[in-house]
mmCIF file of C-alpha atoms in Angstrom:
data_model
loop_
_atom_site.group_PDB
_atom_site.id
_atom_site.type_symbol
_atom_site.label_atom_id
_atom_site.label_comp_id
_atom_site.label_asym_id
_atom_site.label_seq_id
_atom_site.Cartn_x
_atom_site.Cartn_y
_atom_site.Cartn_z
ATOM 1 C CA MET A 1 -3.254 -5.479 8.832
ATOM 2 C CA GLU A 2 -5.239 -1.886 8.949
ATOM 3 C CA LYS A 3 -2.251 -0.383 10.605
ATOM 4 C CA TYR A 4 0.175 -1.272 7.743
ATOM 5 C CA ILE A 5 -2.142 -0.296 5.092
ATOM 6 C CA GLN A 6 -2.961 2.898 6.626
ATOM 7 C CA ARG A 7 0.758 3.697 7.097
ATOM 8 C CA SER A 8 1.487 2.848 3.294
ATOM 9 C CA VAL A 9 -1.186 5.196 1.998
ATOM 10 C CA VAL A 10 -1.219 8.057 4.230
ATOM 11 C CA HIS A 11 1.290 10.171 2.434
ATOM 12 C CA LEU A 12 -0.768 9.838 -0.686
ATOM 13 C CA LEU A 13 -3.068 12.622 0.371
ATOM 14 C CA ASP A 14 -5.956 12.961 -1.997
ATOM 15 C CA SER A 15 -5.592 9.348 -3.475
ATOM 16 C CA ALA A 16 -5.117 7.562 -0.165
ATOM 17 C CA ALA A 17 -8.741 6.522 0.089
ATOM 18 C CA GLU A 18 -8.768 5.278 -3.403
ATOM 19 C CA VAL A 19 -5.616 3.186 -3.122
ATOM 20 C CA LYS A 20 -6.651 1.895 0.241
ATOM 21 C CA ASN A 21 -10.054 0.585 -1.283
ATOM 22 C CA ASP A 22 -8.080 -0.992 -4.233
ATOM 23 C CA ILE A 23 -5.686 -2.781 -1.657
ATOM 24 C CA TYR A 24 -8.783 -4.090 0.280
ATOM 25 C CA GLU A 25 -10.458 -5.195 -2.779
ATOM 26 C CA ALA A 26 -7.433 -7.147 -3.983
ATOM 27 C CA ILE A 27 -7.046 -8.533 -0.498
ATOM 28 C CA TYR A 28 -10.808 -9.611 -0.473
ATOM 29 C CA GLN A 29 -10.512 -11.131 -3.878
ATOM 30 C CA LYS A 30 -7.281 -13.235 -2.795
ATOM 31 C CA GLU A 31 -5.161 -11.496 -5.589
ATOM 32 C CA ARG A 32 -1.698 -11.549 -3.970
ATOM 33 C CA SER A 33 0.022 -10.369 -7.078
ATOM 34 C CA ARG A 34 -2.196 -7.296 -7.523
ATOM 35 C CA VAL A 35 -1.723 -6.385 -3.754
ATOM 36 C CA LYS A 36 2.123 -6.470 -4.472
ATOM 37 C CA MET A 37 1.657 -4.426 -7.635
ATOM 38 C CA LEU A 38 -0.305 -1.802 -5.654
ATOM 39 C CA PHE A 39 2.299 -1.499 -3.100
ATOM 40 C CA ARG A 40 5.169 -1.452 -5.792
ATOM 41 C CA GLN A 41 3.200 1.609 -7.236
ATOM 42 C CA ILE A 42 3.029 3.233 -3.915
ATOM 43 C CA ILE A 43 6.790 2.803 -3.513
ATOM 44 C CA ASP A 44 7.338 4.350 -7.042
ATOM 45 C CA VAL A 45 5.426 7.532 -6.105
ATOM 46 C CA THR A 46 6.990 7.828 -2.768
ATOM 47 C CA GLU A 47 9.595 10.563 -2.487
ATOM 48 C CA LYS A 48 11.176 10.079 1.079
ATOM 49 C CA GLU A 49 13.309 7.023 1.326
ATOM 50 C CA SER A 50 12.329 6.544 4.952
ATOM 51 C CA LYS A 51 8.641 6.256 3.660
ATOM 52 C CA CYS A 52 9.527 3.842 1.091
ATOM 53 C CA ARG A 53 11.189 1.601 3.699
ATOM 54 C CA GLU A 54 7.901 1.817 5.699
ATOM 55 C CA VAL A 55 5.804 0.779 2.793
ATOM 56 C CA GLU A 56 8.242 -2.027 2.021
ATOM 57 C CA GLU A 57 7.907 -3.352 5.489
ATOM 58 C CA SER A 58 4.230 -3.334 5.265
ATOM 59 C CA LEU A 59 4.370 -5.356 1.964
ATOM 60 C CA ASN A 60 6.349 -8.078 3.719
#
C-alpha cells in the first residue's frame, strides 16, 4: 500500500507529505469515501495524463 500512496503523491512536491498524512489518517479511520475524495483531488491537480492514470490505478 505504501508504494501506491507514494507514487500517487510524489509529484505534489511541497504538499506531498501533508496529503500522504491525510490519506493514512483516512485509512486508519476507515473512511473509504474520504480516501477516494483525496485521490480525486490529487487527480484534479495532476497535469500529466500518464501520472493521472498512475494515481487512478493506485485508487483501484
